């Protein structure tokens, strides 16, 4: 029979470490996704600024056309997506840290989720 410590070590190694690894992988994927979203936001914003500048240089005072308006909407949507991803990343990272701390300290009373 295994001792209490051996059981705890086995559970940590075979049950909890794979969960921690999956959580860590998920965080890394979200970091990449957030970076890609921010890059897309920057590129779309640059495109919108270029379109807007051409309109002003051309003396068009009639306001934005359909394309420019759509770019503005996409910029807002992608910006909100990036903000949501940042919040999700913060939540997941904190959850991972708490769970990792619980697993490595053996303390069965983590902070409330």
PDB file of N, CA and C in Angstrom:
ATOM      1  N   UNK A   1       0.834  -1.198   0.000  1.00  0.00           N
ATOM      2  CA  UNK A   1       0.000   0.000   0.000  1.00  0.00           C
ATOM      3  C   UNK A   1       0.878   1.261   0.000  1.00  0.00           C
ATOM      4  N   UNK A   2       0.367   2.302  -0.677  1.00  0.00           N
ATOM      5  CA  UNK A   2       1.101   3.567  -0.734  1.00  0.00           C
ATOM      6  C   UNK A   2       0.805   4.393   0.506  1.00  0.00           C
ATOM      7  N   UNK A   3       1.807   5.152   0.927  1.00  0.00           N
ATOM      8  CA  UNK A   3       1.619   6.072   2.048  1.00  0.00           C
ATOM      9  C   UNK A   3       0.795   7.267   1.565  1.00  0.00           C
ATOM     10  N   UNK A   4       0.331   8.064   2.498  1.00  0.00           N
ATOM     11  CA  UNK A   4      -0.430   9.264   2.153  1.00  0.00           C
ATOM     12  C   UNK A   4       0.354  10.185   1.239  1.00  0.00           C
ATOM     13  N   UNK A   5       1.630  10.354   1.508  1.00  0.00           N
ATOM     14  CA  UNK A   5       2.478  11.210   0.674  1.00  0.00           C
ATOM     15  C   UNK A   5       2.641  10.624  -0.724  1.00  0.00           C
ATOM     16  N   UNK A   6       2.773   9.301  -0.802  1.00  0.00           N
ATOM     17  CA  UNK A   6       2.909   8.655  -2.108  1.00  0.00           C
ATOM     18  C   UNK A   6       1.635   8.819  -2.941  1.00  0.00           C
ATOM     19  N   UNK A   7       0.491   8.690  -2.283  1.00  0.00           N
ATOM     20  CA  UNK A   7      -0.785   8.886  -2.980  1.00  0.00           C
ATOM     21  C   UNK A   7      -0.875  10.328  -3.479  1.00  0.00           C
ATOM     22  N   UNK A   8      -0.531  11.266  -2.607  1.00  0.00           N
ATOM     23  CA  UNK A   8      -0.568  12.681  -2.989  1.00  0.00           C
ATOM     24  C   UNK A   8       0.376  12.947  -4.169  1.00  0.00           C
ATOM     25  N   UNK A   9       1.565  12.400  -4.125  1.00  0.00           N
ATOM     26  CA  UNK A   9       2.531  12.572  -5.216  1.00  0.00           C
ATOM     27  C   UNK A   9       2.015  11.946  -6.510  1.00  0.00           C
ATOM     28  N   UNK A  10       1.397  10.763  -6.401  1.00  0.00           N
ATOM     29  CA  UNK A  10       0.860  10.091  -7.587  1.00  0.00           C
ATOM     30  C   UNK A  10      -0.256  10.934  -8.209  1.00  0.00           C
ATOM     31  N   UNK A  11      -1.174  11.417  -7.373  1.00  0.00           N
ATOM     32  CA  UNK A  11      -2.283  12.246  -7.868  1.00  0.00           C
ATOM     33  C   UNK A  11      -1.738  13.505  -8.535  1.00  0.00           C
ATOM     34  N   UNK A  12      -0.754  14.129  -7.908  1.00  0.00           N
ATOM     35  CA  UNK A  12      -0.159  15.328  -8.487  1.00  0.00           C
ATOM     36  C   UNK A  12       0.447  15.024  -9.851  1.00  0.00           C
ATOM     37  N   UNK A  13       1.225  13.977  -9.922  1.00  0.00           N
ATOM     38  CA  UNK A  13       1.934  13.643 -11.161  1.00  0.00           C
ATOM     39  C   UNK A  13       0.999  13.171 -12.269  1.00  0.00           C
ATOM     40  N   UNK A  14       0.040  12.311 -11.944  1.00  0.00           N
ATOM     41  CA  UNK A  14      -0.765  11.660 -12.978  1.00  0.00           C
ATOM     42  C   UNK A  14      -2.110  12.325 -13.252  1.00  0.00           C
ATOM     43  N   UNK A  15      -2.593  13.099 -12.332  1.00  0.00           N
ATOM     44  CA  UNK A  15      -3.903  13.723 -12.525  1.00  0.00           C
ATOM     45  C   UNK A  15      -3.816  15.241 -12.662  1.00  0.00           C
ATOM     46  N   UNK A  16      -3.084  15.875 -11.768  1.00  0.00           N
ATOM     47  CA  UNK A  16      -3.095  17.335 -11.739  1.00  0.00           C
ATOM     48  C   UNK A  16      -2.099  17.978 -12.698  1.00  0.00           C
ATOM     49  N   UNK A  17      -0.930  17.387 -12.853  1.00  0.00           N
ATOM     50  CA  UNK A  17       0.062  17.978 -13.756  1.00  0.00           C
ATOM     51  C   UNK A  17      -0.445  18.036 -15.202  1.00  0.00           C
ATOM     52  N   UNK A  18      -1.148  17.018 -15.698  1.00  0.00           N
ATOM     53  CA  UNK A  18      -1.709  17.150 -17.051  1.00  0.00           C
ATOM     54  C   UNK A  18      -2.731  18.293 -17.154  1.00  0.00           C
ATOM     55  N   UNK A  19      -3.498  18.506 -16.087  1.00  0.00           N
ATOM     56  CA  UNK A  19      -4.453  19.618 -16.082  1.00  0.00           C
ATOM     57  C   UNK A  19      -3.695  20.944 -16.125  1.00  0.00           C
ATOM     58  N   UNK A  20      -2.665  21.065 -15.291  1.00  0.00           N
ATOM     59  CA  UNK A  20      -1.850  22.281 -15.294  1.00  0.00           C
ATOM     60  C   UNK A  20      -1.217  22.514 -16.662  1.00  0.00           C
ATOM     61  N   UNK A  21      -0.738  21.460 -17.269  1.00  0.00           N
ATOM     62  CA  UNK A  21      -0.121  21.574 -18.587  1.00  0.00           C
ATOM     63  C   UNK A  21      -1.138  22.059 -19.626  1.00  0.00           C
ATOM     64  N   UNK A  22      -2.335  21.517 -19.584  1.00  0.00           N
ATOM     65  CA  UNK A  22      -3.381  21.930 -20.520  1.00  0.00           C
ATOM     66  C   UNK A  22      -3.771  23.392 -20.288  1.00  0.00           C
ATOM     67  N   UNK A  23      -3.860  23.791 -19.022  1.00  0.00           N
ATOM     68  CA  UNK A  23      -4.171  25.185 -18.705  1.00  0.00           C
ATOM     69  C   UNK A  23      -3.074  26.106 -19.241  1.00  0.00           C
ATOM     70  N   UNK A  24      -1.830  25.707 -19.047  1.00  0.00           N
ATOM     71  CA  UNK A  24      -0.694  26.503 -19.520  1.00  0.00           C
ATOM     72  C   UNK A  24      -0.719  26.618 -21.044  1.00  0.00           C
ATOM     73  N   UNK A  25      -0.990  25.515 -21.729  1.00  0.00           N
ATOM     74  CA  UNK A  25      -1.080  25.534 -23.192  1.00  0.00           C
ATOM     75  C   UNK A  25      -2.199  26.464 -23.658  1.00  0.00           C
ATOM     76  N   UNK A  26      -3.325  26.422 -22.965  1.00  0.00           N
ATOM     77  CA  UNK A  26      -4.454  27.272 -23.309  1.00  0.00           C
ATOM     78  C   UNK A  26      -4.088  28.748 -23.157  1.00  0.00           C
ATOM     79  N   UNK A  27      -3.370  29.071 -22.100  1.00  0.00           N
ATOM     80  CA  UNK A  27      -2.923  30.450 -21.882  1.00  0.00           C
ATOM     81  C   UNK A  27      -1.982  30.877 -23.003  1.00  0.00           C
ATOM     82  N   UNK A  28      -1.055  30.012 -23.368  1.00  0.00           N
ATOM     83  CA  UNK A  28      -0.121  30.345 -24.451  1.00  0.00           C
ATOM     84  C   UNK A  28      -0.853  30.582 -25.770  1.00  0.00           C
ATOM     85  N   UNK A  29      -1.871  29.782 -26.044  1.00  0.00           N
ATOM     86  CA  UNK A  29      -2.654  29.974 -27.268  1.00  0.00           C
ATOM     87  C   UNK A  29      -3.395  31.304 -27.232  1.00  0.00           C
ATOM     88  N   UNK A  30      -3.915  31.652 -26.067  1.00  0.00           N
ATOM     89  CA  UNK A  30      -4.625  32.917 -25.936  1.00  0.00           C
ATOM     90  C   UNK A  30      -3.663  34.100 -26.077  1.00  0.00           C
ATOM     91  N   UNK A  31      -2.447  33.970 -25.574  1.00  0.00           N
ATOM     92  CA  UNK A  31      -1.434  35.019 -25.747  1.00  0.00           C
ATOM     93  C   UNK A  31      -1.185  35.236 -27.242  1.00  0.00           C
ATOM     94  N   UNK A  32      -1.028  34.147 -27.986  1.00  0.00           N
ATOM     95  CA  UNK A  32      -0.801  34.247 -29.428  1.00  0.00           C
ATOM     96  C   UNK A  32      -2.013  34.869 -30.115  1.00  0.00           C
ATOM     97  N   UNK A  33      -3.209  34.418 -29.741  1.00  0.00           N
ATOM     98  CA  UNK A  33      -4.438  34.933 -30.337  1.00  0.00           C
ATOM     99  C   UNK A  33      -4.572  36.433 -30.083  1.00  0.00           C
ATOM    100  N   UNK A  34      -4.270  36.861 -28.864  1.00  0.00           N
ATOM    101  CA  UNK A  34      -4.345  38.280 -28.518  1.00  0.00           C
ATOM    102  C   UNK A  34      -3.336  39.087 -29.333  1.00  0.00           C
ATOM    103  N   UNK A  35      -2.127  38.591 -29.459  1.00  0.00           N
ATOM    104  CA  UNK A  35      -1.107  39.295 -30.248  1.00  0.00           C
ATOM    105  C   UNK A  35      -1.560  39.428 -31.701  1.00  0.00           C
ATOM    106  N   UNK A  36      -2.145  38.375 -32.244  1.00  0.00           N
ATOM    107  CA  UNK A  36      -2.617  38.402 -33.632  1.00  0.00           C
ATOM    108  C   UNK A  36      -3.783  39.371 -33.789  1.00  0.00           C
ATOM    109  N   UNK A  37      -4.673  39.401 -32.808  1.00  0.00           N
ATOM    110  CA  UNK A  37      -5.808  40.323 -32.855  1.00  0.00           C
ATOM    111  C   UNK A  37      -5.323  41.766 -32.803  1.00  0.00           C
ATOM    112  N   UNK A  38      -4.360  42.045 -31.926  1.00  0.00           N
ATOM    113  CA  UNK A  38      -3.817  43.405 -31.834  1.00  0.00           C
ATOM    114  C   UNK A  38      -3.116  43.806 -33.130  1.00  0.00           C
ATOM    115  N   UNK A  39      -2.424  42.864 -33.740  1.00  0.00           N
ATOM    116  CA  UNK A  39      -1.757  43.141 -35.011  1.00  0.00           C
ATOM    117  C   UNK A  39      -2.794  43.464 -36.091  1.00  0.00           C
ATOM    118  N   UNK A  40      -3.854  42.671 -36.150  1.00  0.00           N
ATOM    119  CA  UNK A  40      -4.918  42.918 -37.123  1.00  0.00           C
ATOM    120  C   UNK A  40      -5.549  44.286 -36.873  1.00  0.00           C
ATOM    121  N   UNK A  41      -5.792  44.610 -35.613  1.00  0.00           N
ATOM    122  CA  UNK A  41      -6.375  45.907 -35.258  1.00  0.00           C
ATOM    123  C   UNK A  41      -5.491  47.046 -35.763  1.00  0.00           C
ATOM    124  N   UNK A  42      -4.204  46.915 -35.550  1.00  0.00           N
ATOM    125  CA  UNK A  42      -3.255  47.939 -35.985  1.00  0.00           C
ATOM    126  C   UNK A  42      -3.254  48.090 -37.506  1.00  0.00           C
ATOM    127  N   UNK A  43      -3.260  46.976 -38.212  1.00  0.00           N
ATOM    128  CA  UNK A  43      -3.243  47.025 -39.678  1.00  0.00           C
ATOM    129  C   UNK A  43      -4.541  47.611 -40.239  1.00  0.00           C
ATOM    130  N   UNK A  44      -5.663  47.220 -39.675  1.00  0.00           N
ATOM    131  CA  UNK A  44      -6.952  47.733 -40.146  1.00  0.00           C
ATOM    132  C   UNK A  44      -7.058  49.224 -39.848  1.00  0.00           C
ATOM    133  N   UNK A  45      -6.590  49.621 -38.679  1.00  0.00           N
ATOM    134  CA  UNK A  45      -6.609  51.044 -38.315  1.00  0.00           C
ATOM    135  C   UNK A  45      -5.729  51.857 -39.276  1.00  0.00           C
ATOM    136  N   UNK A  46      -4.565  51.325 -39.630  1.00  0.00           N
ATOM    137  CA  UNK A  46      -3.686  52.014 -40.581  1.00  0.00           C
ATOM    138  C   UNK A  46      -4.371  52.148 -41.940  1.00  0.00           C
ATOM    139  N   UNK A  47      -5.082  51.107 -42.353  1.00  0.00           N
ATOM    140  CA  UNK A  47      -5.820  51.159 -43.622  1.00  0.00           C
ATOM    141  C   UNK A  47      -6.895  52.238 -43.558  1.00  0.00           C
ATOM    142  N   UNK A  48      -7.632  52.283 -42.457  1.00  0.00           N
ATOM    143  CA  UNK A  48      -8.677  53.290 -42.283  1.00  0.00           C
ATOM    144  C   UNK A  48      -8.083  54.696 -42.306  1.00  0.00           C
ATOM    145  N   UNK A  49      -6.959  54.895 -41.619  1.00  0.00           N
ATOM    146  CA  UNK A  49      -6.320  56.210 -41.595  1.00  0.00           C
ATOM    147  C   UNK A  49      -5.873  56.625 -42.992  1.00  0.00           C
ATOM    148  N   UNK A  50      -5.395  55.674 -43.775  1.00  0.00           N
ATOM    149  CA  UNK A  50      -4.976  55.954 -45.147  1.00  0.00           C
ATOM    150  C   UNK A  50      -6.171  56.372 -46.003  1.00  0.00           C
ATOM    151  N   UNK A  51      -7.261  55.648 -45.887  1.00  0.00           N
ATOM    152  CA  UNK A  51      -8.479  55.974 -46.635  1.00  0.00           C
ATOM    153  C   UNK A  51      -8.985  57.351 -46.224  1.00  0.00           C
ATOM    154  N   UNK A  52      -8.992  57.607 -44.952  1.00  0.00           N
ATOM    155  CA  UNK A  52      -9.469  58.888 -44.413  1.00  0.00           C
ATOM    156  C   UNK A  52      -8.586  60.041 -44.896  1.00  0.00           C
ATOM    157  N   UNK A  53      -7.284  59.834 -44.850  1.00  0.00           N
ATOM    158  CA  UNK A  53      -6.351  60.872 -45.288  1.00  0.00           C
ATOM    159  C   UNK A  53      -6.540  61.183 -46.776  1.00  0.00           C
ATOM    160  N   UNK A  54      -6.695  60.136 -47.600  1.00  0.00           N
ATOM    161  CA  UNK A  54      -6.925  60.348 -49.034  1.00  0.00           C
ATOM    162  C   UNK A  54      -8.202  61.150 -49.274  1.00  0.00           C
ATOM    163  N   UNK A  55      -9.225  60.867 -48.487  1.00  0.00           N
ATOM    164  CA  UNK A  55     -10.495  61.591 -48.633  1.00  0.00           C
ATOM    165  C   UNK A  55     -10.295  63.067 -48.309  1.00  0.00           C
ATOM    166  N   UNK A  56      -9.593  63.364 -47.223  1.00  0.00           N
ATOM    167  CA  UNK A  56      -9.371  64.758 -46.843  1.00  0.00           C
ATOM    168  C   UNK A  56      -8.473  65.479 -47.849  1.00  0.00           C
ATOM    169  N   UNK A  57      -7.431  64.796 -48.315  1.00  0.00           N
ATOM    170  CA  UNK A  57      -6.533  65.409 -49.305  1.00  0.00           C
ATOM    171  C   UNK A  57      -7.262  65.670 -50.613  1.00  0.00           C
ATOM    172  N   UNK A  58      -8.214  64.839 -50.923  1.00  0.00           N
ATOM    173  CA  UNK A  58      -8.985  65.000 -52.158  1.00  0.00           C
ATOM    174  C   UNK A  58     -10.067  66.056 -52.045  1.00  0.00           C
ATOM    175  N   UNK A  59     -10.197  66.656 -50.883  1.00  0.00           N
ATOM    176  CA  UNK A  59     -11.188  67.710 -50.698  1.00  0.00           C
ATOM    177  C   UNK A  59     -12.601  67.198 -50.519  1.00  0.00           C
ATOM    178  N   UNK A  60     -12.759  65.923 -50.213  1.00  0.00           N
ATOM    179  CA  UNK A  60     -14.093  65.347 -50.021  1.00  0.00           C
ATOM    180  C   UNK A  60     -14.596  65.718 -48.630  1.00  0.00           C
ATOM    181  N   UNK A  61     -15.575  66.617 -48.603  1.00  0.00           N
ATOM    182  CA  UNK A  61     -16.156  67.042 -47.327  1.00  0.00           C
ATOM    183  C   UNK A  61     -17.526  66.423 -47.101  1.00  0.00           C
ATOM    184  N   UNK A  62     -17.849  65.406 -47.882  1.00  0.00           N
ATOM    185  CA  UNK A  62     -19.163  64.769 -47.769  1.00  0.00           C
ATOM    186  C   UNK A  62     -19.218  63.705 -46.681  1.00  0.00           C
ATOM    187  N   UNK A  63     -18.116  63.497 -45.992  1.00  0.00           N
ATOM    188  CA  UNK A  63     -18.088  62.486 -44.945  1.00  0.00           C
ATOM    189  C   UNK A  63     -17.600  61.148 -45.471  1.00  0.00           C
ATOM    190  N   UNK A  64     -17.489  60.201 -44.581  1.00  0.00           N
ATOM    191  CA  UNK A  64     -16.943  58.890 -44.962  1.00  0.00           C
ATOM    192  C   UNK A  64     -17.898  58.134 -45.888  1.00  0.00           C
ATOM    193  N   UNK A  65     -17.295  57.360 -46.794  1.00  0.00           N
ATOM    194  CA  UNK A  65     -18.106  56.510 -47.661  1.00  0.00           C
ATOM    195  C   UNK A  65     -18.379  55.181 -46.940  1.00  0.00           C
ATOM    196  N   UNK A  66     -19.045  54.303 -47.644  1.00  0.00           N
ATOM    197  CA  UNK A  66     -19.446  53.016 -47.067  1.00  0.00           C
ATOM    198  C   UNK A  66     -18.229  52.207 -46.608  1.00  0.00           C
ATOM    199  N   UNK A  67     -17.181  52.182 -47.428  1.00  0.00           N
ATOM    200  CA  UNK A  67     -15.969  51.419 -47.098  1.00  0.00           C
ATOM    201  C   UNK A  67     -15.309  51.960 -45.827  1.00  0.00           C
ATOM    202  N   UNK A  68     -15.164  53.281 -45.749  1.00  0.00           N
ATOM    203  CA  UNK A  68     -14.537  53.886 -44.567  1.00  0.00           C
ATOM    204  C   UNK A  68     -15.375  53.620 -43.312  1.00  0.00           C
ATOM    205  N   UNK A  69     -16.673  53.716 -43.448  1.00  0.00           N
ATOM    206  CA  UNK A  69     -17.564  53.443 -42.316  1.00  0.00           C
ATOM    207  C   UNK A  69     -17.442  51.988 -41.869  1.00  0.00           C
ATOM    208  N   UNK A  70     -17.389  51.076 -42.828  1.00  0.00           N
ATOM    209  CA  UNK A  70     -17.225  49.661 -42.482  1.00  0.00           C
ATOM    210  C   UNK A  70     -15.901  49.414 -41.774  1.00  0.00           C
ATOM    211  N   UNK A  71     -14.835  50.072 -42.241  1.00  0.00           N
ATOM    212  CA  UNK A  71     -13.541  49.932 -41.564  1.00  0.00           C
ATOM    213  C   UNK A  71     -13.635  50.406 -40.115  1.00  0.00           C
ATOM    214  N   UNK A  72     -14.331  51.517 -39.896  1.00  0.00           N
ATOM    215  CA  UNK A  72     -14.504  52.019 -38.528  1.00  0.00           C
ATOM    216  C   UNK A  72     -15.233  50.995 -37.659  1.00  0.00           C
ATOM    217  N   UNK A  73     -16.253  50.376 -38.210  1.00  0.00           N
ATOM    218  CA  UNK A  73     -17.001  49.365 -37.454  1.00  0.00           C
ATOM    219  C   UNK A  73     -16.130  48.153 -37.141  1.00  0.00           C
ATOM    220  N   UNK A  74     -15.341  47.731 -38.115  1.00  0.00           N
ATOM    221  CA  UNK A  74     -14.450  46.586 -37.904  1.00  0.00           C
ATOM    222  C   UNK A  74     -13.400  46.929 -36.849  1.00  0.00           C
ATOM    223  N   UNK A  75     -12.851  48.141 -36.912  1.00  0.00           N
ATOM    224  CA  UNK A  75     -11.862  48.576 -35.917  1.00  0.00           C
ATOM    225  C   UNK A  75     -12.460  48.501 -34.516  1.00  0.00           C
ATOM    226  N   UNK A  76     -13.671  49.000 -34.363  1.00  0.00           N
ATOM    227  CA  UNK A  76     -14.323  48.963 -33.049  1.00  0.00           C
ATOM    228  C   UNK A  76     -14.539  47.525 -32.592  1.00  0.00           C
ATOM    229  N   UNK A  77     -14.999  46.677 -33.490  1.00  0.00           N
ATOM    230  CA  UNK A  77     -15.264  45.276 -33.144  1.00  0.00           C
ATOM    231  C   UNK A  77     -13.977  44.552 -32.754  1.00  0.00           C
ATOM    232  N   UNK A  78     -12.930  44.722 -33.551  1.00  0.00           N
ATOM    233  CA  UNK A  78     -11.664  44.043 -33.274  1.00  0.00           C
ATOM    234  C   UNK A  78     -11.030  44.604 -31.999  1.00  0.00           C
ATOM    235  N   UNK A  79     -11.180  45.896 -31.762  1.00  0.00           N
ATOM    236  CA  UNK A  79     -10.682  46.484 -30.514  1.00  0.00           C
ATOM    237  C   UNK A  79     -11.384  45.894 -29.298  1.00  0.00           C
ATOM    238  N   UNK A  80     -12.700  45.711 -29.396  1.00  0.00           N
ATOM    239  CA  UNK A  80     -13.444  45.096 -28.293  1.00  0.00           C
ATOM    240  C   UNK A  80     -13.045  43.643 -28.114  1.00  0.00           C
ATOM    241  N   UNK A  81     -12.824  42.951 -29.218  1.00  0.00           N
ATOM    242  CA  UNK A  81     -12.367  41.566 -29.151  1.00  0.00           C
ATOM    243  C   UNK A  81     -11.034  41.477 -28.409  1.00  0.00           C
ATOM    244  N   UNK A  82     -10.110  42.376 -28.719  1.00  0.00           N
ATOM    245  CA  UNK A  82      -8.811  42.388 -28.038  1.00  0.00           C
ATOM    246  C   UNK A  82      -8.982  42.661 -26.545  1.00  0.00           C
ATOM    247  N   UNK A  83      -9.856  43.595 -26.198  1.00  0.00           N
ATOM    248  CA  UNK A  83     -10.101  43.895 -24.781  1.00  0.00           C
ATOM    249  C   UNK A  83     -10.681  42.675 -24.063  1.00  0.00           C
ATOM    250  N   UNK A  84     -11.621  41.992 -24.712  1.00  0.00           N
ATOM    251  CA  UNK A  84     -12.204  40.780 -24.128  1.00  0.00           C
ATOM    252  C   UNK A  84     -11.146  39.693 -23.958  1.00  0.00           C
ATOM    253  N   UNK A  85     -10.282  39.548 -24.953  1.00  0.00           N
ATOM    254  CA  UNK A  85      -9.219  38.548 -24.875  1.00  0.00           C
ATOM    255  C   UNK A  85      -8.249  38.872 -23.738  1.00  0.00           C
ATOM    256  N   UNK A  86      -7.942  40.155 -23.546  1.00  0.00           N
ATOM    257  CA  UNK A  86      -7.052  40.550 -22.448  1.00  0.00           C
ATOM    258  C   UNK A  86      -7.662  40.183 -21.097  1.00  0.00           C
ATOM    259  N   UNK A  87      -8.953  40.460 -20.947  1.00  0.00           N
ATOM    260  CA  UNK A  87      -9.632  40.115 -19.694  1.00  0.00           C
ATOM    261  C   UNK A  87      -9.643  38.606 -19.480  1.00  0.00           C
ATOM    262  N   UNK A  88      -9.922  37.865 -20.533  1.00  0.00           N
ATOM    263  CA  UNK A  88      -9.929  36.403 -20.447  1.00  0.00           C
ATOM    264  C   UNK A  88      -8.542  35.891 -20.078  1.00  0.00           C
ATOM    265  N   UNK A  89      -7.522  36.466 -20.677  1.00  0.00           N
ATOM    266  CA  UNK A  89      -6.146  36.067 -20.377  1.00  0.00           C
ATOM    267  C   UNK A  89      -5.812  36.327 -18.909  1.00  0.00           C
ATOM    268  N   UNK A  90      -6.211  37.488 -18.400  1.00  0.00           N
ATOM    269  CA  UNK A  90      -5.967  37.799 -16.988  1.00  0.00           C
ATOM    270  C   UNK A  90      -6.671  36.794 -16.077  1.00  0.00           C
ATOM    271  N   UNK A  91      -7.935  36.492 -16.384  1.00  0.00           N
ATOM    272  CA  UNK A  91      -8.694  35.534 -15.564  1.00  0.00           C
ATOM    273  C   UNK A  91      -8.062  34.149 -15.604  1.00  0.00           C
ATOM    274  N   UNK A  92      -7.729  33.689 -16.804  1.00  0.00           N
ATOM    275  CA  UNK A  92      -7.139  32.352 -16.936  1.00  0.00           C
ATOM    276  C   UNK A  92      -5.779  32.269 -16.253  1.00  0.00           C
ATOM    277  N   UNK A  93      -4.985  33.318 -16.387  1.00  0.00           N
ATOM    278  CA  UNK A  93      -3.664  33.324 -15.765  1.00  0.00           C
ATOM    279  C   UNK A  93      -3.792  33.278 -14.249  1.00  0.00           C
ATOM    280  N   UNK A  94      -4.705  34.053 -13.704  1.00  0.00           N
ATOM    281  CA  UNK A  94      -4.900  34.048 -12.251  1.00  0.00           C
ATOM    282  C   UNK A  94      -5.419  32.689 -11.785  1.00  0.00           C
ATOM    283  N   UNK A  95      -6.359  32.104 -12.516  1.00  0.00           N
ATOM    284  CA  UNK A  95      -6.889  30.781 -12.173  1.00  0.00           C
ATOM    285  C   UNK A  95      -5.771  29.740 -12.217  1.00  0.00           C
ATOM    286  N   UNK A  96      -4.923  29.815 -13.219  1.00  0.00           N
ATOM    287  CA  UNK A  96      -3.788  28.893 -13.347  1.00  0.00           C
ATOM    288  C   UNK A  96      -2.842  29.054 -12.156  1.00  0.00           C
ATOM    289  N   UNK A  97      -2.527  30.287 -11.803  1.00  0.00           N
ATOM    290  CA  UNK A  97      -1.611  30.526 -10.672  1.00  0.00           C
ATOM    291  C   UNK A  97      -2.174  29.967  -9.367  1.00  0.00           C
ATOM    292  N   UNK A  98      -3.473  30.202  -9.141  1.00  0.00           N
ATOM    293  CA  UNK A  98      -4.092  29.680  -7.914  1.00  0.00           C
ATOM    294  C   UNK A  98      -4.071  28.160  -7.894  1.00  0.00           C
ATOM    295  N   UNK A  99      -4.412  27.547  -9.023  1.00  0.00           N
ATOM    296  CA  UNK A  99      -4.453  26.086  -9.093  1.00  0.00           C
ATOM    297  C   UNK A  99      -3.055  25.501  -8.938  1.00  0.00           C
ATOM    298  N   UNK A 100      -2.078  26.120  -9.598  1.00  0.00           N
ATOM    299  CA  UNK A 100      -0.689  25.657  -9.487  1.00  0.00           C
ATOM    300  C   UNK A 100      -0.214  25.772  -8.040  1.00  0.00           C
ATOM    301  N   UNK A 101      -0.555  26.863  -7.396  1.00  0.00           N
ATOM    302  CA  UNK A 101      -0.182  27.054  -5.997  1.00  0.00           C
ATOM    303  C   UNK A 101      -0.820  25.984  -5.120  1.00  0.00           C
ATOM    304  N   UNK A 102      -2.076  25.698  -5.365  1.00  0.00           N
ATOM    305  CA  UNK A 102      -2.772  24.650  -4.621  1.00  0.00           C
ATOM    306  C   UNK A 102      -2.080  23.310  -4.821  1.00  0.00           C
ATOM    307  N   UNK A 103      -1.733  23.007  -6.061  1.00  0.00           N
ATOM    308  CA  UNK A 103      -1.112  21.713  -6.371  1.00  0.00           C
ATOM    309  C   UNK A 103       0.272  21.583  -5.757  1.00  0.00           C
ATOM    310  N   UNK A 104       1.021  22.654  -5.737  1.00  0.00           N
ATOM    311  CA  UNK A 104       2.399  22.568  -5.256  1.00  0.00           C
ATOM    312  C   UNK A 104       2.519  22.761  -3.753  1.00  0.00           C
ATOM    313  N   UNK A 105       1.522  23.418  -3.144  1.00  0.00           N
ATOM    314  CA  UNK A 105       1.608  23.641  -1.699  1.00  0.00           C
ATOM    315  C   UNK A 105       0.881  22.574  -0.902  1.00  0.00           C
ATOM    316  N   UNK A 106      -0.069  21.900  -1.551  1.00  0.00           N
ATOM    317  CA  UNK A 106      -0.865  20.906  -0.846  1.00  0.00           C
ATOM    318  C   UNK A 106      -1.963  21.531  -0.011  1.00  0.00           C
ATOM    319  N   UNK A 107      -2.113  22.853  -0.093  1.00  0.00           N
ATOM    320  CA  UNK A 107      -3.149  23.556   0.655  1.00  0.00           C
ATOM    321  C   UNK A 107      -4.484  23.337  -0.043  1.00  0.00           C
ATOM    322  N   UNK A 108      -5.413  22.748   0.632  1.00  0.00           N
ATOM    323  CA  UNK A 108      -6.708  22.413   0.024  1.00  0.00           C
ATOM    324  C   UNK A 108      -7.722  23.534   0.148  1.00  0.00           C
ATOM    325  N   UNK A 109      -7.290  24.741   0.535  1.00  0.00           N
ATOM    326  CA  UNK A 109      -8.240  25.839   0.678  1.00  0.00           C
ATOM    327  C   UNK A 109      -7.801  27.046  -0.148  1.00  0.00           C
ATOM    328  N   UNK A 110      -7.920  26.950  -1.491  1.00  0.00           N
ATOM    329  CA  UNK A 110      -7.520  28.071  -2.342  1.00  0.00           C
ATOM    330  C   UNK A 110      -8.514  29.220  -2.237  1.00  0.00           C
ATOM    331  N   UNK A 111      -8.115  30.364  -2.750  1.00  0.00           N
ATOM    332  CA  UNK A 111      -9.022  31.507  -2.794  1.00  0.00           C
ATOM    333  C   UNK A 111     -10.221  31.133  -3.655  1.00  0.00           C
ATOM    334  N   UNK A 112     -11.342  31.736  -3.361  1.00  0.00           N
ATOM    335  CA  UNK A 112     -12.554  31.441  -4.130  1.00  0.00           C
ATOM    336  C   UNK A 112     -12.353  31.848  -5.581  1.00  0.00           C
ATOM    337  N   UNK A 113     -12.869  31.067  -6.519  1.00  0.00           N
ATOM    338  CA  UNK A 113     -12.719  31.407  -7.948  1.00  0.00           C
ATOM    339  C   UNK A 113     -13.462  32.667  -8.313  1.00  0.00           C
TER     340      UNK A 113
END
